[in-house]
Each structure stands twice: as C-alpha cells, then as structure tokens.
Amino acid sequence: MFTGKKIYYGKAPSQFGLLSLPEEKHDKYTIIVMIHGGFWQSFADLTQLQALANDLNQRGYAVWNIEYRRIGETGAGWPDTFNDVIDAIDFLTELAYSWPIDKHRVIILGHSAGGHLALWAGLQYRNQALDQSDNIHRLSVKPRLVVSLAAVSNLEDAWQRDTILGKHSPVTDLMAGTPVNKKVDYQLASPFDLLPMQIPQILVQGLKDDYVPSSMTIQYAEKAEKLHDNIQLILDPDANHFDLINPYASVWKRTITAIRETLKA
C-alpha cells in the first residue's frame, strides 16, 4: 500500500496532512478528509485515525489525514484552529494537480472534537452567519458528505455539562472564554447554532459513550431534520467513544456501508 506522504498546507509545524492512496490504481479516487479528536488539545494527534486511514485505503478511498494547531501550540484556538481545518480541506485543490484525487468527491470525516470541526467546516461552506467575522476563512471545496463520529456538536452544551460537574472545560480553552463572555463567538463556532448545512450528513453515536452524550447528537439530528437537512443517524447500543474509530468494530462496518450508499444516491 502507498504509505502516507507528509505534505504541508501551511507554514506552522502542525499545518500538514498525511496523504495516502489505495494500492489499486484508478484515474481518480474519492478523497476522505479525516480530522482527529482529543479535546482540541496538543496531546492528541492524527495518529489516532491512522488505523481508519489504512482501512479506508484498503476499501478504495484516498485519505487526507490532517493535523491542525491545537491548544498548547502557538496560534491555536478560535478562530485559527478552525481556519487550519478550512485551509487543509481547500488544499485539496492544490493536491489534485499532482495526485489522482477527485476534488469533486470529497468526504469530511471527524471524530469527537474532530467531529465538531468536520461539522463546522461543512456548515461553513454556505452559512452566511459566518460572514459576520472577517477572521474566518470560507470553504471553497464543496464536500459531498460530512461524517461525524461522536461529534461535540454543541459547544455551549458541552461547556455547561463540564461546568455542572465542576470540571474545567476544554471548550473554554478552545474559545478563550465562556459562553457568558464570548456568546457570539460560541454561536459562530458551534455547529448546532449554524444549521442547516444543506449537505448530506451521517451522524454516528455510541450509546455507551462516556465522553460525548448521545443526547447531544440526537438533538443535533432532530434540529437538522426540522431544517430539512439530509441526515442519517446511526445509534449503536453497544459502542463506546473509541469503538467508532476501531476499523474492526461492527459500528465502523455500519458507517462504511452508509458512506457507500450515500455516494451511490
């Protein structure tokens, strides 16, 4: 199999991705942009999703497994971490000149905090609310599909849950403040507040998840459907937070099937 090639989309140390292609040759491949989680913190990196990237290559997909500036690094946080994700996705236009990838068949897939960034990026493609800030980069590559795996889809809700439990919330670090003193920024950064997306979405959630409550994903799905978004909700009664990124887990098989069926539609 083609080993992942490290390619920089920006000048900062964490502004890079690993591009990997299937072994089977094609003129152009559907490309899946992968965004890892880890509470947006620098202790986590893109190796979290390497097993999934390998699995996707074996299934015939190209993968752009991206890194981005995380809390603890210079320049991380709102809005620059978000802009890194946009820049990494838009860099596919450049990659398409040198690599056999189809920039018109782009899937964005993220897990946990990366799921939040995946949903946000999909919403950013069309959402006029984001025009309120000149500091936010606009997405030019239109995704065919956005897949969230236990996404932190509502930042204020996540912050409130941590606060009720007496915990310091990583959302506070991401946003450099709380919903009390940064309300507008929270609204611009939270997928739940930016709906509808008008791009097909697959939302995957394990009901044994101890990190992201299923209620958050369900509430996001309900609001999106009321606003006429195309939503597939996969609730797995036996899956925990990390089963969703285990290529051997049954919930991943369900996710792959849903991706394939959506692309056929």
mmCIF file of C-alpha atoms in Angstrom, residues 9-240:
data_model
loop_
_atom_site.group_PDB
_atom_site.id
_atom_site.type_symbol
_atom_site.label_atom_id
_atom_site.label_comp_id
_atom_site.label_asym_id
_atom_site.label_seq_id
_atom_site.Cartn_x
_atom_site.Cartn_y
_atom_site.Cartn_z
ATOM 1 C CA TYR A 9 -0.736 23.087 3.694
ATOM 2 C CA GLY A 10 0.651 25.990 5.777
ATOM 3 C CA LYS A 11 3.809 27.250 7.446
ATOM 4 C CA ALA A 12 3.167 26.287 11.080
ATOM 5 C CA PRO A 13 4.608 22.966 12.330
ATOM 6 C CA SER A 14 1.149 21.413 12.718
ATOM 7 C CA GLN A 15 -0.250 22.629 9.396
ATOM 8 C CA PHE A 16 0.233 19.390 7.496
ATOM 9 C CA GLY A 17 -1.569 16.238 6.493
ATOM 10 C CA LEU A 18 -0.758 12.665 5.541
ATOM 11 C CA LEU A 19 -1.961 11.781 2.055
ATOM 12 C CA SER A 20 -2.393 8.065 1.375
ATOM 13 C CA LEU A 21 -3.757 6.291 -1.687
ATOM 14 C CA PRO A 22 -5.176 2.809 -2.266
ATOM 15 C CA GLU A 23 -2.939 0.170 -3.744
ATOM 16 C CA GLU A 24 -5.398 -0.454 -6.582
ATOM 17 C CA LYS A 25 -4.811 2.055 -9.374
ATOM 18 C CA HIS A 26 -7.558 4.401 -10.596
ATOM 19 C CA ASP A 27 -7.596 7.625 -12.574
ATOM 20 C CA LYS A 28 -9.123 9.475 -9.617
ATOM 21 C CA TYR A 29 -10.111 8.489 -6.095
ATOM 22 C CA THR A 30 -12.824 9.722 -3.803
ATOM 23 C CA ILE A 31 -10.920 11.551 -1.070
ATOM 24 C CA ILE A 32 -11.800 11.416 2.627
ATOM 25 C CA VAL A 33 -10.524 14.241 4.815
ATOM 26 C CA MET A 34 -10.010 12.880 8.326
ATOM 27 C CA ILE A 35 -9.983 15.122 11.418
ATOM 28 C CA HIS A 36 -8.868 13.583 14.709
ATOM 29 C CA GLY A 37 -10.194 14.420 18.152
ATOM 30 C CA GLY A 38 -8.631 14.847 21.578
ATOM 31 C CA PHE A 39 -10.439 17.842 23.123
ATOM 32 C CA TRP A 40 -8.646 20.138 20.613
ATOM 33 C CA GLN A 41 -5.543 19.627 22.812
ATOM 34 C CA SER A 42 -1.935 19.173 21.684
ATOM 35 C CA PHE A 43 -1.543 15.828 23.490
ATOM 36 C CA ALA A 44 -3.597 14.208 20.707
ATOM 37 C CA ASP A 45 -2.550 13.948 17.079
ATOM 38 C CA LEU A 46 -3.533 12.446 13.750
ATOM 39 C CA THR A 47 -2.140 9.017 14.616
ATOM 40 C CA GLN A 48 -5.474 8.453 16.404
ATOM 41 C CA LEU A 49 -7.061 7.873 12.998
ATOM 42 C CA GLN A 50 -4.244 6.041 11.234
ATOM 43 C CA ALA A 51 -5.917 2.634 11.568
ATOM 44 C CA LEU A 52 -9.071 4.019 9.956
ATOM 45 C CA ALA A 53 -6.998 5.638 7.219
ATOM 46 C CA ASN A 54 -5.412 2.273 6.408
ATOM 47 C CA ASP A 55 -8.825 0.619 6.359
ATOM 48 C CA LEU A 56 -10.223 3.264 4.024
ATOM 49 C CA ASN A 57 -7.260 2.855 1.667
ATOM 50 C CA GLN A 58 -7.962 -0.867 1.525
ATOM 51 C CA ARG A 59 -11.574 -0.060 0.633
ATOM 52 C CA GLY A 60 -10.504 2.101 -2.303
ATOM 53 C CA TYR A 61 -10.586 5.603 -0.823
ATOM 54 C CA ALA A 62 -7.792 8.140 -0.786
ATOM 55 C CA VAL A 63 -7.256 9.733 2.631
ATOM 56 C CA TRP A 64 -6.056 13.189 3.647
ATOM 57 C CA ASN A 65 -5.482 12.758 7.396
ATOM 58 C CA ILE A 66 -4.948 16.300 8.615
ATOM 59 C CA GLU A 67 -3.193 17.859 11.558
ATOM 60 C CA TYR A 68 -4.067 21.301 12.881
ATOM 61 C CA ARG A 69 -2.947 23.697 15.599
ATOM 62 C CA ARG A 70 -4.229 22.518 18.973
ATOM 63 C CA ILE A 71 -4.419 24.084 22.414
ATOM 64 C CA GLY A 72 -0.881 24.327 23.762
ATOM 65 C CA GLU A 73 0.546 25.434 20.408
ATOM 66 C CA THR A 74 1.159 28.975 19.214
ATOM 67 C CA GLY A 75 -1.834 30.305 17.301
ATOM 68 C CA ALA A 76 -4.274 27.622 18.440
ATOM 69 C CA GLY A 77 -7.868 28.259 19.405
ATOM 70 C CA TRP A 78 -10.703 30.273 17.946
ATOM 71 C CA PRO A 79 -10.641 31.071 15.084
ATOM 72 C CA ASP A 80 -7.216 29.866 13.899
ATOM 73 C CA THR A 81 -7.676 26.169 14.714
ATOM 74 C CA PHE A 82 -10.894 26.317 12.703
ATOM 75 C CA ASN A 83 -9.182 28.139 9.843
ATOM 76 C CA ASP A 84 -6.491 25.447 9.750
ATOM 77 C CA VAL A 85 -9.165 22.868 9.007
ATOM 78 C CA ILE A 86 -10.635 25.016 6.234
ATOM 79 C CA ASP A 87 -7.195 25.612 4.726
ATOM 80 C CA ALA A 88 -6.372 21.893 4.859
ATOM 81 C CA ILE A 89 -9.588 20.976 3.046
ATOM 82 C CA ASP A 90 -9.176 23.696 0.426
ATOM 83 C CA PHE A 91 -5.598 22.487 -0.138
ATOM 84 C CA LEU A 92 -7.159 19.527 -1.943
ATOM 85 C CA THR A 93 -7.402 21.834 -4.960
ATOM 86 C CA GLU A 94 -3.599 22.017 -4.988
ATOM 87 C CA LEU A 95 -3.147 18.312 -4.310
ATOM 88 C CA ALA A 96 -5.433 17.436 -7.219
ATOM 89 C CA TYR A 97 -2.861 18.866 -9.646
ATOM 90 C CA SER A 98 -0.251 16.299 -8.591
ATOM 91 C CA TRP A 99 -2.223 13.369 -7.185
ATOM 92 C CA PRO A 100 -5.097 11.254 -8.586
ATOM 93 C CA ILE A 101 -7.795 12.589 -6.283
ATOM 94 C CA ASP A 102 -11.231 13.869 -7.243
ATOM 95 C CA LYS A 103 -11.812 17.260 -5.622
ATOM 96 C CA HIS A 104 -15.480 16.938 -6.585
ATOM 97 C CA ARG A 105 -15.881 13.777 -4.498
ATOM 98 C CA VAL A 106 -14.781 14.954 -1.072
ATOM 99 C CA ILE A 107 -15.953 13.481 2.227
ATOM 100 C CA ILE A 108 -15.149 15.171 5.539
ATOM 101 C CA LEU A 109 -14.975 12.756 8.471
ATOM 102 C CA GLY A 110 -14.159 13.660 12.060
ATOM 103 C CA HIS A 111 -14.178 12.048 15.486
ATOM 104 C CA SER A 112 -15.129 13.762 18.758
ATOM 105 C CA ALA A 113 -13.531 17.240 18.741
ATOM 106 C CA GLY A 114 -12.588 16.457 15.147
ATOM 107 C CA GLY A 115 -16.237 15.645 14.505
ATOM 108 C CA HIS A 116 -17.074 19.123 15.753
ATOM 109 C CA LEU A 117 -14.575 20.590 13.282
ATOM 110 C CA ALA A 118 -15.908 18.395 10.466
ATOM 111 C CA LEU A 119 -19.485 19.570 11.010
ATOM 112 C CA TRP A 120 -18.338 23.164 11.379
ATOM 113 C CA ALA A 121 -16.384 23.002 8.122
ATOM 114 C CA GLY A 122 -19.377 21.573 6.261
ATOM 115 C CA LEU A 123 -21.602 24.298 7.656
ATOM 116 C CA GLN A 124 -19.031 26.945 6.848
ATOM 117 C CA TYR A 125 -19.333 26.245 3.124
ATOM 118 C CA ARG A 126 -22.663 28.023 2.861
ATOM 119 C CA ASN A 127 -23.537 29.676 6.163
ATOM 120 C CA GLN A 128 -23.979 33.419 5.847
ATOM 121 C CA ALA A 129 -23.769 33.887 9.619
ATOM 122 C CA LEU A 130 -20.031 33.363 9.367
ATOM 123 C CA ASP A 131 -19.749 36.472 7.207
ATOM 124 C CA GLN A 132 -20.049 38.408 10.456
ATOM 125 C CA SER A 133 -16.366 37.760 11.096
ATOM 126 C CA ASP A 134 -13.575 38.750 8.713
ATOM 127 C CA ASN A 135 -11.265 36.419 10.642
ATOM 128 C CA ILE A 136 -12.981 33.228 9.459
ATOM 129 C CA HIS A 137 -11.801 31.544 6.264
ATOM 130 C CA ARG A 138 -14.504 30.442 3.851
ATOM 131 C CA LEU A 139 -14.504 26.907 2.425
ATOM 132 C CA SER A 140 -14.283 26.764 -1.370
ATOM 133 C CA VAL A 141 -14.239 22.969 -1.823
ATOM 134 C CA LYS A 142 -17.788 21.654 -1.530
ATOM 135 C CA PRO A 143 -17.999 18.304 0.301
ATOM 136 C CA ARG A 144 -20.299 15.584 -0.997
ATOM 137 C CA LEU A 145 -20.806 14.237 2.520
ATOM 138 C CA VAL A 146 -19.909 15.018 6.129
ATOM 139 C CA VAL A 147 -19.497 12.146 8.606
ATOM 140 C CA SER A 148 -19.365 12.844 12.332
ATOM 141 C CA LEU A 149 -18.295 10.187 14.815
ATOM 142 C CA ALA A 150 -19.413 11.209 18.320
ATOM 143 C CA ALA A 151 -19.059 14.872 17.424
ATOM 144 C CA VAL A 152 -19.081 17.634 20.013
ATOM 145 C CA SER A 153 -21.812 19.342 18.014
ATOM 146 C CA ASN A 154 -22.939 21.897 20.613
ATOM 147 C CA LEU A 155 -20.138 23.845 22.294
ATOM 148 C CA GLU A 156 -22.284 25.665 24.837
ATOM 149 C CA ASP A 157 -23.939 22.411 25.868
ATOM 150 C CA ALA A 158 -20.520 20.752 26.268
ATOM 151 C CA TRP A 159 -19.282 23.683 28.362
ATOM 152 C CA GLN A 160 -22.392 23.601 30.559
ATOM 153 C CA ARG A 161 -22.061 19.857 31.191
ATOM 154 C CA ASP A 162 -18.452 20.245 32.309
ATOM 155 C CA THR A 163 -19.335 23.223 34.491
ATOM 156 C CA ILE A 164 -22.181 21.387 36.219
ATOM 157 C CA LEU A 165 -19.742 18.581 37.051
ATOM 158 C CA GLY A 166 -17.269 21.092 38.471
ATOM 159 C CA LYS A 167 -14.727 20.376 35.725
ATOM 160 C CA HIS A 168 -12.608 22.774 33.730
ATOM 161 C CA SER A 169 -13.977 22.596 30.198
ATOM 162 C CA PRO A 170 -11.586 22.269 27.248
ATOM 163 C CA VAL A 171 -14.153 24.315 25.334
ATOM 164 C CA THR A 172 -13.090 27.295 27.455
ATOM 165 C CA ASP A 173 -9.516 26.823 26.234
ATOM 166 C CA LEU A 174 -10.630 26.444 22.612
ATOM 167 C CA MET A 175 -12.733 29.604 22.695
ATOM 168 C CA ALA A 176 -10.552 31.602 25.137
ATOM 169 C CA GLY A 177 -13.619 32.256 27.232
ATOM 170 C CA THR A 178 -17.056 31.043 28.236
ATOM 171 C CA PRO A 179 -20.496 31.392 26.634
ATOM 172 C CA VAL A 180 -21.117 34.142 29.175
ATOM 173 C CA ASN A 181 -18.416 36.476 27.870
ATOM 174 C CA LYS A 182 -17.997 35.082 24.330
ATOM 175 C CA LYS A 183 -21.572 34.351 23.318
ATOM 176 C CA VAL A 184 -21.289 35.490 19.684
ATOM 177 C CA ASP A 185 -18.062 33.541 19.154
ATOM 178 C CA TYR A 186 -19.675 30.411 20.596
ATOM 179 C CA GLN A 187 -22.591 30.789 18.202
ATOM 180 C CA LEU A 188 -20.218 31.156 15.247
ATOM 181 C CA ALA A 189 -18.163 28.146 16.354
ATOM 182 C CA SER A 190 -20.913 25.703 17.328
ATOM 183 C CA PRO A 191 -22.436 23.503 14.593
ATOM 184 C CA PHE A 192 -25.763 23.271 16.419
ATOM 185 C CA ASP A 193 -26.197 27.036 16.134
ATOM 186 C CA LEU A 194 -25.256 27.199 12.437
ATOM 187 C CA LEU A 195 -27.718 24.694 10.984
ATOM 188 C CA PRO A 196 -28.871 23.938 8.335
ATOM 189 C CA MET A 197 -25.881 22.603 6.387
ATOM 190 C CA GLN A 198 -27.609 21.575 3.133
ATOM 191 C CA ILE A 199 -25.022 18.833 2.641
ATOM 192 C CA PRO A 200 -25.771 15.155 3.436
ATOM 193 C CA GLN A 201 -24.580 14.108 6.879
ATOM 194 C CA ILE A 202 -24.031 10.777 8.621
ATOM 195 C CA LEU A 203 -24.047 11.096 12.413
ATOM 196 C CA VAL A 204 -22.661 8.110 14.332
ATOM 197 C CA GLN A 205 -23.010 7.775 18.081
ATOM 198 C CA GLY A 206 -22.360 5.007 20.568
ATOM 199 C CA LEU A 207 -24.860 4.759 23.392
ATOM 200 C CA LYS A 208 -22.084 3.680 25.787
ATOM 201 C CA ASP A 209 -20.047 6.822 25.114
ATOM 202 C CA ASP A 210 -18.655 8.346 28.333
ATOM 203 C CA TYR A 211 -17.280 11.458 26.619
ATOM 204 C CA VAL A 212 -19.982 12.744 24.266
ATOM 205 C CA PRO A 213 -23.580 12.129 25.393
ATOM 206 C CA SER A 214 -25.930 10.594 22.856
ATOM 207 C CA SER A 215 -28.468 13.316 23.651
ATOM 208 C CA MET A 216 -26.175 15.909 22.053
ATOM 209 C CA THR A 217 -26.037 14.001 18.769
ATOM 210 C CA ILE A 218 -29.763 13.242 18.823
ATOM 211 C CA GLN A 219 -30.678 16.884 19.459
ATOM 212 C CA TYR A 220 -28.422 17.989 16.616
ATOM 213 C CA ALA A 221 -30.020 15.433 14.287
ATOM 214 C CA GLU A 222 -33.538 16.497 15.267
ATOM 215 C CA LYS A 223 -32.819 20.173 14.650
ATOM 216 C CA ALA A 224 -31.083 19.442 11.337
ATOM 217 C CA GLU A 225 -34.006 17.327 10.114
ATOM 218 C CA LYS A 226 -36.517 20.030 11.068
ATOM 219 C CA LEU A 227 -34.493 22.391 8.890
ATOM 220 C CA HIS A 228 -34.674 19.842 6.027
ATOM 221 C CA ASP A 229 -31.081 18.618 6.153
ATOM 222 C CA ASN A 230 -30.373 15.124 4.817
ATOM 223 C CA ILE A 231 -29.446 13.211 7.979
ATOM 224 C CA GLN A 232 -28.601 9.562 8.641
ATOM 225 C CA LEU A 233 -28.372 8.848 12.349
ATOM 226 C CA ILE A 234 -26.579 5.671 13.420
ATOM 227 C CA LEU A 235 -27.024 4.879 17.115
ATOM 228 C CA ASP A 236 -25.098 1.818 18.263
ATOM 229 C CA PRO A 237 -26.296 0.429 21.604
ATOM 230 C CA ASP A 238 -23.001 -1.329 22.369
ATOM 231 C CA ALA A 239 -20.402 1.166 21.113
ATOM 232 C CA ASN A 240 -18.261 3.404 23.300
#
